[in-house]
PDB file of C-alpha atoms in Angstrom:
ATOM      1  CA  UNK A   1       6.928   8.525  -0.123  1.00 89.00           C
ATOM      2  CA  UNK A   2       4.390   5.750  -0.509  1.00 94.00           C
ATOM      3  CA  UNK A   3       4.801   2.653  -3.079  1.00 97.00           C
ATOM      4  CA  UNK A   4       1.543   0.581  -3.420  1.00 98.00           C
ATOM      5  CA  UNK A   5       1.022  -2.476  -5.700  1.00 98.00           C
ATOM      6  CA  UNK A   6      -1.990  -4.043  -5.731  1.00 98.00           C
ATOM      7  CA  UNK A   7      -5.356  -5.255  -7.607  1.00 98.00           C
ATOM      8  CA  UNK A   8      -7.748  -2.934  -6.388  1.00 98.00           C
ATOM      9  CA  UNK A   9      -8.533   0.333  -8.397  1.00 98.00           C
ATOM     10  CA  UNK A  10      -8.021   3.730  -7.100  1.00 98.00           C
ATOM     11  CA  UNK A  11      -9.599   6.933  -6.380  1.00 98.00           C
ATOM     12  CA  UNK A  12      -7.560  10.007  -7.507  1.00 98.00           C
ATOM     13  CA  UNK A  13      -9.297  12.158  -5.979  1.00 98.00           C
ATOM     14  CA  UNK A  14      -8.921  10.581  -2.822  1.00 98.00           C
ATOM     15  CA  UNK A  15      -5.307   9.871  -3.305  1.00 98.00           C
ATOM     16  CA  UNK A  16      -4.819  13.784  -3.776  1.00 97.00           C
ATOM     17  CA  UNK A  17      -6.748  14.428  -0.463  1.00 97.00           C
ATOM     18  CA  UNK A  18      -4.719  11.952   1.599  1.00 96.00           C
ATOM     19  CA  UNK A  19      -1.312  13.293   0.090  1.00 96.00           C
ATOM     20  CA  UNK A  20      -2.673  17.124   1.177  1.00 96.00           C
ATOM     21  CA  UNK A  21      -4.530  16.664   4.176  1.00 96.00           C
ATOM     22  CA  UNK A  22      -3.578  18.819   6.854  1.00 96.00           C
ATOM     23  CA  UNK A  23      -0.556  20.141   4.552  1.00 96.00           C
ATOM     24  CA  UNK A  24      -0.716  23.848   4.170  1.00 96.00           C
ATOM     25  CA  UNK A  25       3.186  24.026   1.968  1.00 97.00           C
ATOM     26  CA  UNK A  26       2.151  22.132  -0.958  1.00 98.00           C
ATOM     27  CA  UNK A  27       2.116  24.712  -3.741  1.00 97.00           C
ATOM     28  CA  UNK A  28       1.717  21.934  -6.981  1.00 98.00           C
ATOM     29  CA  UNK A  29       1.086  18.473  -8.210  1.00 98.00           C
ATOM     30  CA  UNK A  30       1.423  16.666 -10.497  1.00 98.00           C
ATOM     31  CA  UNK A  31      -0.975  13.667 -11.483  1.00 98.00           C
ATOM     32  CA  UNK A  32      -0.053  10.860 -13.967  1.00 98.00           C
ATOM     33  CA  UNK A  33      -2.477   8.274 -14.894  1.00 98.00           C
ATOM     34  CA  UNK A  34      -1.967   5.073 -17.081  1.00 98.00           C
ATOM     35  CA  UNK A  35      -5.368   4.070 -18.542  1.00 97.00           C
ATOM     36  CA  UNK A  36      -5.957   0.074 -20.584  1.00 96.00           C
ATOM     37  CA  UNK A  37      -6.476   0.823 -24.271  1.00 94.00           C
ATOM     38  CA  UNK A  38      -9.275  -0.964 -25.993  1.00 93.00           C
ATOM     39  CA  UNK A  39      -6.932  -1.225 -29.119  1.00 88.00           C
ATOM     40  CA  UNK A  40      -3.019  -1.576 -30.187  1.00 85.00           C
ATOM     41  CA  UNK A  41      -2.350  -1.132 -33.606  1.00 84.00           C
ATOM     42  CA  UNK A  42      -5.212  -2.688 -35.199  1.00 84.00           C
ATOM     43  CA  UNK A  43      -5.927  -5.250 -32.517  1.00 86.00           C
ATOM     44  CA  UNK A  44      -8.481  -5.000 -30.014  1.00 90.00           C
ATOM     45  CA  UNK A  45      -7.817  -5.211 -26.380  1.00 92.00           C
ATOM     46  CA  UNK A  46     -10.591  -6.635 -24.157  1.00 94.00           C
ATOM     47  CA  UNK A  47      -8.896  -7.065 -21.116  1.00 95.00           C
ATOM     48  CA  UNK A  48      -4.665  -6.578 -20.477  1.00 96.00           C
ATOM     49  CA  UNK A  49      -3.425  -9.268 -17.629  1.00 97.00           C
ATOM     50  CA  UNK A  50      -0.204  -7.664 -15.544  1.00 98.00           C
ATOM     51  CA  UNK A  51       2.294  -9.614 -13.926  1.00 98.00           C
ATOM     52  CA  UNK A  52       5.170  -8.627 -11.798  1.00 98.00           C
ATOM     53  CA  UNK A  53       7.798  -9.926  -9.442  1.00 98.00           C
ATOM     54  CA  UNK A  54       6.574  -9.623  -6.117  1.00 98.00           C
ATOM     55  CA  UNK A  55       9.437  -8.565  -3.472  1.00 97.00           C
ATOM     56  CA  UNK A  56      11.609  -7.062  -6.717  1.00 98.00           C
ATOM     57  CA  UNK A  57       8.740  -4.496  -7.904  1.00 98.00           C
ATOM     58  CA  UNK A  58       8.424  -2.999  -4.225  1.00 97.00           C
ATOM     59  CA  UNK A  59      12.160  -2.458  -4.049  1.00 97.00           C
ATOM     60  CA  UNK A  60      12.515  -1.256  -7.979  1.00 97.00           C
ATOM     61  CA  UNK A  61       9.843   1.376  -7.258  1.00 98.00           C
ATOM     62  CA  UNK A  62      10.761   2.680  -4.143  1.00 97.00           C
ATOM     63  CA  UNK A  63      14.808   3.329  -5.691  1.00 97.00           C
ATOM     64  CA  UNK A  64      12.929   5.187  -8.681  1.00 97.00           C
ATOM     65  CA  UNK A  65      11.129   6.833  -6.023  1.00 98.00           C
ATOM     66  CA  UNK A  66      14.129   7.646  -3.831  1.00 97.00           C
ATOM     67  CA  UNK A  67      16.351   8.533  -6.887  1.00 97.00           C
ATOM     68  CA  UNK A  68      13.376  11.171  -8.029  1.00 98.00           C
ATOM     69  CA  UNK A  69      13.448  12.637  -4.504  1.00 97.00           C
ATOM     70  CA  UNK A  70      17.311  12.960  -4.682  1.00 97.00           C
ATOM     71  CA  UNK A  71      16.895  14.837  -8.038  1.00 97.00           C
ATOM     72  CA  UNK A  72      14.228  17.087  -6.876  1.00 98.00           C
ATOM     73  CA  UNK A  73      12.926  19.058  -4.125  1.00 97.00           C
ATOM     74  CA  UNK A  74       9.699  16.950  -3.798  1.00 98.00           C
ATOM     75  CA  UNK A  75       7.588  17.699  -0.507  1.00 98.00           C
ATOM     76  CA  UNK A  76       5.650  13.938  -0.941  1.00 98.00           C
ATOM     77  CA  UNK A  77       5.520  11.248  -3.772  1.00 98.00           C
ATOM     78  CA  UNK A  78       2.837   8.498  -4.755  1.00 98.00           C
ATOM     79  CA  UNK A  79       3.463   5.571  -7.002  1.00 98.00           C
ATOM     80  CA  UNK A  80       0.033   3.173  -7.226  1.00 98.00           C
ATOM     81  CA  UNK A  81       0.813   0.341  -9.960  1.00 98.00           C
ATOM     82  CA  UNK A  82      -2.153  -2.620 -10.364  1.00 98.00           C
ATOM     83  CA  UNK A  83      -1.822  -6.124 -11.393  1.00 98.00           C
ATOM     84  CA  UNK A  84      -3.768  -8.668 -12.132  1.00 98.00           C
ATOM     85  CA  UNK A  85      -6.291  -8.770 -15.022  1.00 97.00           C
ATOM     86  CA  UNK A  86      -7.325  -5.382 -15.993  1.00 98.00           C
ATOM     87  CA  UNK A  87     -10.454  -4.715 -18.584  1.00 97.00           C
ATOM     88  CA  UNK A  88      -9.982  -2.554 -21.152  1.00 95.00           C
ATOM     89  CA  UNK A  89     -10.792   1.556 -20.087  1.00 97.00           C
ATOM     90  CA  UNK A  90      -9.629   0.209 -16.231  1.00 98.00           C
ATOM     91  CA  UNK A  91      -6.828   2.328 -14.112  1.00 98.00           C
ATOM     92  CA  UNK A  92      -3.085   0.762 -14.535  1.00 98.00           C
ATOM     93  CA  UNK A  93      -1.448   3.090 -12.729  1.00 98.00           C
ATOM     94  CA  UNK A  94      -0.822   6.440 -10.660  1.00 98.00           C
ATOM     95  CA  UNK A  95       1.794   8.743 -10.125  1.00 98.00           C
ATOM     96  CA  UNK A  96       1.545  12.049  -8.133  1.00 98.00           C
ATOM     97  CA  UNK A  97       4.506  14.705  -7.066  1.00 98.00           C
ATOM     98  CA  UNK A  98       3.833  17.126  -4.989  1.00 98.00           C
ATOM     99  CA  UNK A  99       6.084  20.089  -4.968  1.00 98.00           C
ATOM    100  CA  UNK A 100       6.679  23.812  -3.369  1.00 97.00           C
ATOM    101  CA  UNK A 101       6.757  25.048  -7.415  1.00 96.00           C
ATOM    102  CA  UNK A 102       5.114  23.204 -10.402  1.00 97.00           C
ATOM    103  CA  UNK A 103       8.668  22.060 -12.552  1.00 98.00           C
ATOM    104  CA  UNK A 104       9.928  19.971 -10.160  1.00 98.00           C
ATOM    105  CA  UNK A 105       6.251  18.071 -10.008  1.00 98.00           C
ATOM    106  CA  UNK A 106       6.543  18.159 -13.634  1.00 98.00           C
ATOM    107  CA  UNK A 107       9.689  16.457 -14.234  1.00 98.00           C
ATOM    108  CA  UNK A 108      10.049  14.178 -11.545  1.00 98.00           C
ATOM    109  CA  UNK A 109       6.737  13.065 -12.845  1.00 98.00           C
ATOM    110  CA  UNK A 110       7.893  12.673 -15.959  1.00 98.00           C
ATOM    111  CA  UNK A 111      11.229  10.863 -14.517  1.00 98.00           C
ATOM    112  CA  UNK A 112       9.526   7.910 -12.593  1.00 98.00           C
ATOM    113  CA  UNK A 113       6.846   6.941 -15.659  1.00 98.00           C
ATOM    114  CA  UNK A 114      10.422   6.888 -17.792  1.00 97.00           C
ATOM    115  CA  UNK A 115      11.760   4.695 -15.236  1.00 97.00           C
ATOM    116  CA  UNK A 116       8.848   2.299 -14.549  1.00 97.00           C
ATOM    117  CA  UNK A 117       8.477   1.529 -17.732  1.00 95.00           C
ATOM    118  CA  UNK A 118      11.407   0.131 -17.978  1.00 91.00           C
ATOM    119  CA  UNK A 119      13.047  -0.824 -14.968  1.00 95.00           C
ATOM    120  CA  UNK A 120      10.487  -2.032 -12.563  1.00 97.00           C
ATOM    121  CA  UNK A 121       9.520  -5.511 -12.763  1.00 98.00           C
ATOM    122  CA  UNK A 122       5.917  -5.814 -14.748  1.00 98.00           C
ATOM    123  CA  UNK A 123       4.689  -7.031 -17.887  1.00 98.00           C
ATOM    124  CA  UNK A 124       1.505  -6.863 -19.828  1.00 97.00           C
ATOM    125  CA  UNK A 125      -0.123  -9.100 -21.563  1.00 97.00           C
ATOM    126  CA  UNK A 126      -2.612  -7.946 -24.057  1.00 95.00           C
ATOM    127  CA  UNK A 127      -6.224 -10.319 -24.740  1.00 92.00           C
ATOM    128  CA  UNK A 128      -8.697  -9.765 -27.665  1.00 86.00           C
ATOM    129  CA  UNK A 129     -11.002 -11.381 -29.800  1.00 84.00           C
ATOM    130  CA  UNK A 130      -7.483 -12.381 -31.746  1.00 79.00           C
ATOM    131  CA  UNK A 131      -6.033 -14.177 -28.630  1.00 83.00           C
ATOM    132  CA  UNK A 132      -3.204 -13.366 -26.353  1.00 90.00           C
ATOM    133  CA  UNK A 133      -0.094 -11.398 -26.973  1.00 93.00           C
ATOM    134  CA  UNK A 134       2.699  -9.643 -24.745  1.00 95.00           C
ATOM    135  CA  UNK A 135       3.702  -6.886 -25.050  1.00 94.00           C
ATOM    136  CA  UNK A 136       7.304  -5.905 -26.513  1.00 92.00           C
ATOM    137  CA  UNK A 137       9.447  -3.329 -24.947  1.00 92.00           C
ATOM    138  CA  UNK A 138       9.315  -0.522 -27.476  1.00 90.00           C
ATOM    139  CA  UNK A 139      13.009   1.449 -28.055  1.00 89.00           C
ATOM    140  CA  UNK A 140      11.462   4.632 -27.163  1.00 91.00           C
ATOM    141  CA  UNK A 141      11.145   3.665 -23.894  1.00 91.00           C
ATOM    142  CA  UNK A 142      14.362   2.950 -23.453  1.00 89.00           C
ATOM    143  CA  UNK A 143      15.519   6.150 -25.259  1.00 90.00           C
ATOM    144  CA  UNK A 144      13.229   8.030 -23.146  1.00 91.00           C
ATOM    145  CA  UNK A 145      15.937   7.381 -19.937  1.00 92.00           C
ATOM    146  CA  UNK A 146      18.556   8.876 -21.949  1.00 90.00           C
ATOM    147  CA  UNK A 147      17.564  12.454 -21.312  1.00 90.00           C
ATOM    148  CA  UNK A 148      17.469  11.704 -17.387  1.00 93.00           C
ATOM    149  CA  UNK A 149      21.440  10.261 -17.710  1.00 87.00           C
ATOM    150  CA  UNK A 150      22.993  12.686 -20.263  1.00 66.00           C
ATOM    151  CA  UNK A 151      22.114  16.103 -18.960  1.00 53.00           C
ATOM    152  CA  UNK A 152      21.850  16.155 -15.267  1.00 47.00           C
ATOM    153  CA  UNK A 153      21.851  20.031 -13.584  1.00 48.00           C
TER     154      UNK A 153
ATOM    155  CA  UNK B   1      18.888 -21.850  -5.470  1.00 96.00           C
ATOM    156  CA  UNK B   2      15.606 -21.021  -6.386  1.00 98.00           C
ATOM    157  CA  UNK B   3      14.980 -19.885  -9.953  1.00 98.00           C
ATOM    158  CA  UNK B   4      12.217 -18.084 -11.396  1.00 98.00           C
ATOM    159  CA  UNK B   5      10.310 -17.786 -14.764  1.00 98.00           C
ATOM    160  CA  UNK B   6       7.751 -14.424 -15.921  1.00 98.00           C
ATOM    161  CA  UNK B   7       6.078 -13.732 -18.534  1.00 98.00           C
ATOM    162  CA  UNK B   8       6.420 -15.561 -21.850  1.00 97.00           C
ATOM    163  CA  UNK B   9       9.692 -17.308 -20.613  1.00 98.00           C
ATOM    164  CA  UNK B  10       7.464 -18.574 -17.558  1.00 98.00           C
ATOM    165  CA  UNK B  11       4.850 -19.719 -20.048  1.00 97.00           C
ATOM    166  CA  UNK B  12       7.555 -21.405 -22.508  1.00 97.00           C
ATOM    167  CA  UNK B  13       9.262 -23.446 -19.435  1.00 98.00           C
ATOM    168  CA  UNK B  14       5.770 -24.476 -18.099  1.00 98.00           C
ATOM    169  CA  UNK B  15       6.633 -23.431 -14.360  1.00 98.00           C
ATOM    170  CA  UNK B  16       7.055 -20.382 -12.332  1.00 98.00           C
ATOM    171  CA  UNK B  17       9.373 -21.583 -10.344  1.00 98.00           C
ATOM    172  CA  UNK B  18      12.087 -24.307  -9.380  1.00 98.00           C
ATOM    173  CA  UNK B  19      14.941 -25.358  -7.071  1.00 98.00           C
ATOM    174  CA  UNK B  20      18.122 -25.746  -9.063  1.00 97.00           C
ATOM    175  CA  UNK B  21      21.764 -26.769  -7.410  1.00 96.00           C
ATOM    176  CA  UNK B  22      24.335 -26.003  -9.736  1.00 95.00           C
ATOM    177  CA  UNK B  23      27.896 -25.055  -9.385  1.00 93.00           C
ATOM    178  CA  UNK B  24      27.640 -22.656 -13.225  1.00 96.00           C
ATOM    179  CA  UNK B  25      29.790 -19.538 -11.996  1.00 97.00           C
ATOM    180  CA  UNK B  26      27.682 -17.143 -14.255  1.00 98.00           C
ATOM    181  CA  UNK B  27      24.122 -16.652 -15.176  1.00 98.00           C
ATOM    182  CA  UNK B  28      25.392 -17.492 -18.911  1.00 98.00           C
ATOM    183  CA  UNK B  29      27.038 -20.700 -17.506  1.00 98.00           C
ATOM    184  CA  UNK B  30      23.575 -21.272 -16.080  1.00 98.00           C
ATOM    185  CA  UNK B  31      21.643 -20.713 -18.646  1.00 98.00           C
ATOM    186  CA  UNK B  32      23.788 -23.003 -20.811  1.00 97.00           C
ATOM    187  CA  UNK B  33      23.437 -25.811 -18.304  1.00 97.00           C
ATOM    188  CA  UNK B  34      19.443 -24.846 -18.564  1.00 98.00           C
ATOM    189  CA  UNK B  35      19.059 -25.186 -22.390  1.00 97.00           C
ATOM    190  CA  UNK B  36      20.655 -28.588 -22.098  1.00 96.00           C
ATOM    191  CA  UNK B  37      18.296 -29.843 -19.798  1.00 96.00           C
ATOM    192  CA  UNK B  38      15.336 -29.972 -22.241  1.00 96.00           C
ATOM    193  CA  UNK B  39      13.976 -28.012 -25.210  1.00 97.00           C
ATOM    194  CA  UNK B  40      11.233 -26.136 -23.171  1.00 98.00           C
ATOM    195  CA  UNK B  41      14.396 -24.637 -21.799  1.00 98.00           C
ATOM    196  CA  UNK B  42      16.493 -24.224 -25.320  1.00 97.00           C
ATOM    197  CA  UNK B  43      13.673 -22.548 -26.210  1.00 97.00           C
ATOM    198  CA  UNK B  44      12.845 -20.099 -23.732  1.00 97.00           C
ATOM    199  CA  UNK B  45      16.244 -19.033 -24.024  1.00 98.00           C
ATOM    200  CA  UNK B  46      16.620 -19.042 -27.868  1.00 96.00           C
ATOM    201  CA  UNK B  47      17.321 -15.162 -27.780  1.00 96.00           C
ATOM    202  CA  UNK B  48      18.879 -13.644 -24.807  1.00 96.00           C
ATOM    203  CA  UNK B  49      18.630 -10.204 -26.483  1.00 95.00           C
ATOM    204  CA  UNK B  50      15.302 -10.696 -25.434  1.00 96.00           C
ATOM    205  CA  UNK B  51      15.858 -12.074 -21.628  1.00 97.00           C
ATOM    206  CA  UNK B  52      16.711  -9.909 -18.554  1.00 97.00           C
ATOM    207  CA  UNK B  53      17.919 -11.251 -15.202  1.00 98.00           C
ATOM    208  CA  UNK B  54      17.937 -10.486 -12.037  1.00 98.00           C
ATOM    209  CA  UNK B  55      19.759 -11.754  -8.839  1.00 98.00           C
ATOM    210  CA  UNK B  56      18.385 -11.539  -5.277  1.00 98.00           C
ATOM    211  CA  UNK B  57      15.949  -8.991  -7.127  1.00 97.00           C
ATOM    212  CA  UNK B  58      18.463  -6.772  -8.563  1.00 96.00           C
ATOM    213  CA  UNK B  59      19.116  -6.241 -12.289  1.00 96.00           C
ATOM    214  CA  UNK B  60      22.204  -7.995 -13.476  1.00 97.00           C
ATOM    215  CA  UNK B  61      24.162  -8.674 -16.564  1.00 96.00           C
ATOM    216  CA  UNK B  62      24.070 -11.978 -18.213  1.00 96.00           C
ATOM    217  CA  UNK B  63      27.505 -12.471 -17.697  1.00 96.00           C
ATOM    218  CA  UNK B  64      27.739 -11.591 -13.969  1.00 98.00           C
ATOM    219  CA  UNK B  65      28.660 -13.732 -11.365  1.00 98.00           C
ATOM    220  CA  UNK B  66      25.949 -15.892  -9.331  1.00 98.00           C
ATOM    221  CA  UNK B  67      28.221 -15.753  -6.444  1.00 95.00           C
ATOM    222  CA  UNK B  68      25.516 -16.568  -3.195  1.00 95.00           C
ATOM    223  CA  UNK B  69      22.694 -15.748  -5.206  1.00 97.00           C
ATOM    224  CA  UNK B  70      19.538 -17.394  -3.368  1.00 97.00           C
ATOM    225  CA  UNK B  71      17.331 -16.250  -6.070  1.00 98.00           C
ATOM    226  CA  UNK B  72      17.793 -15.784  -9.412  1.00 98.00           C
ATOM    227  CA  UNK B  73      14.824 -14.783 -12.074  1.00 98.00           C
ATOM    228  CA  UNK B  74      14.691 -14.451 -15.811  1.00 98.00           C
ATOM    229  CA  UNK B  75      12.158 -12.334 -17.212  1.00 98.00           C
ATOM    230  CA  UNK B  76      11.811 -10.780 -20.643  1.00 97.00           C
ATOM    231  CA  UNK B  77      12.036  -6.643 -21.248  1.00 97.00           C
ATOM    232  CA  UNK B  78      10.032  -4.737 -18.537  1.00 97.00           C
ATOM    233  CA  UNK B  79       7.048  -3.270 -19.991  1.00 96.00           C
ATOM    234  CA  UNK B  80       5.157  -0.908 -16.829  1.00 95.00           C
ATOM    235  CA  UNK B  81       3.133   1.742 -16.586  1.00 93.00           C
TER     236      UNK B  81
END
C-alpha cells in the first residue's frame, strides 16, 4: 500500500515496474489516470491550481486505501495525487491495483477514484483566458458512492 | 484552537489560518460566533450547504460537538481526482 502526494509528475511505467519487481503472483492491474483538461464546458483551461489539506489528505487516502483492501483481495495498491499548479494536458493523478484476477483490480479501482473524489481533502481551481474559477462538486460524484454502500457482497 | 480556511472560503476570509479561543460547544455555535465577527466571515459562511468541516482532520457534521478539538478546518465540497 503506498499513498504519495506531491508536485512532481510521474512515470507510469515506472510506477508499474516498482509495484512488480521481483513479484512473480501478480496476475492483473489495473491503471487509472486523471489527466488536466484544456476545456470545461465552453471555458478554456490553461493551467488547474490544486490545493489540499496537508496531514488530512494522507490519512483520507490511506482509509480509502485500507477500506479497498478490506473489500478486495488486492496483492498491492498505489494512490499518486499532485498538487500545486498543474498546466493543462499535465498528470493529476494515479491509481493502480494489482490483483491475483482482473475484477477485483477493476473494481477496487473503480472504488478509490469514487472515493477520492469526494472524500479526500483537494480542490481544483480552474484558470483561463476568462479568469479563475473552482470547481463545484458535481452530484454524480456523490451518487457514484452509492453503488459501493447499497450492494455490498 | 487553531482554525483553518481552503479553497474559496480561505480566499473569502483572507487567511489560511488562525488561533481562535472560544467556549461555542458546536461547530454551528462556532460558526455563528465567526459570522459575527466581521462580514469576510458572514460571508464565507453565507451557505453552509456549501461548507464541509472537519475536526482533528476527520469529517464531521456541522452540528457535532468540538469537544478537545485542536484543529478544526472548513473547506467547501471535495473535488479530487
Amino acid at each position: 500500500m503506498v499513498v504519495r502526494v506531491q508536485t512532481d509528475d510521474f512515470d507510469i511505467g515506472v510506477e508499474i515496474s516498482m509495484m512488480t519487481a521481483g513479484r512473480q503472483d501478480i496476475g492483473a492491474i489495473v491503471t487509472f489516470s486523471g489527466l488536466v483538461r484544456d476545456m470545461t464546458g465552453d471555458q478554456s483551461v490553461a493551467v488547474m491550481e490544486l490545493e489540499h489539506y496537508p496531514g488530512m489528505t494522507e490519512k483520507a487516502l490511506e482509509k480509502i486505501e485500507a477500506d479497498a483492501n478490506g473489500r478486495w483481495p488486492l496483492q498491492a495498491t498505489l494512490i499518486i495525487h499532485r498538487v500545486g499548479p498543474l498546466n493543462a494536458g499535465a498528470n493529476i493523478v494515479l491509481v493502480a491495483t494489482a490483483s491475483p484476477h482482473r475484477q477485483a483490480a477493476f473494481e477496487a479501482a473503480e472504488f478509490i477514484m469514487d472515493f477520492l473524489k469526494s472524500r479526500a481533502p483537494f480542490w481544483k481551481k480552474e484558470s483561463g483566458v476568462d479568469g479563475g474559477n473552482w470547481v463545484d462538486a458535481r452530484d454524480t460524484d456523490e451518487e457514484a458512492l452509492a453503488r459501493w454502500t447499497v450492494s455490498d457482497d | 484552537m487553531q482554525v483553518l480556511y481552503f479553497a474559496w472560503i480561505r480566499e473569502r476570509i483572507g487567511i489560511p489560518k488562525e488561533q481562535v479561543e472560544t467556549s461555542a460547544v458546536t461547530v454551528a455555535d462556532l460558526v455563528d460566533e465567526l459570522r459575527g465577527r466581521e462580514e469576510r466571515y458572514a460571508l464565507a459562511f453565507s451557505d453552509m450547504a456549501s461548507v464541509r468541516v472537519a475536526i482533528d482532520q476527520e469529517l464531521v457534521d456541522l452540528d457535532a460537538p468540538l469537544g478537545d478539538a485542536r484543529e478544526v478546518a472548513f473547506f467547501p465540497p471535495m473535488t479530487g481526482g
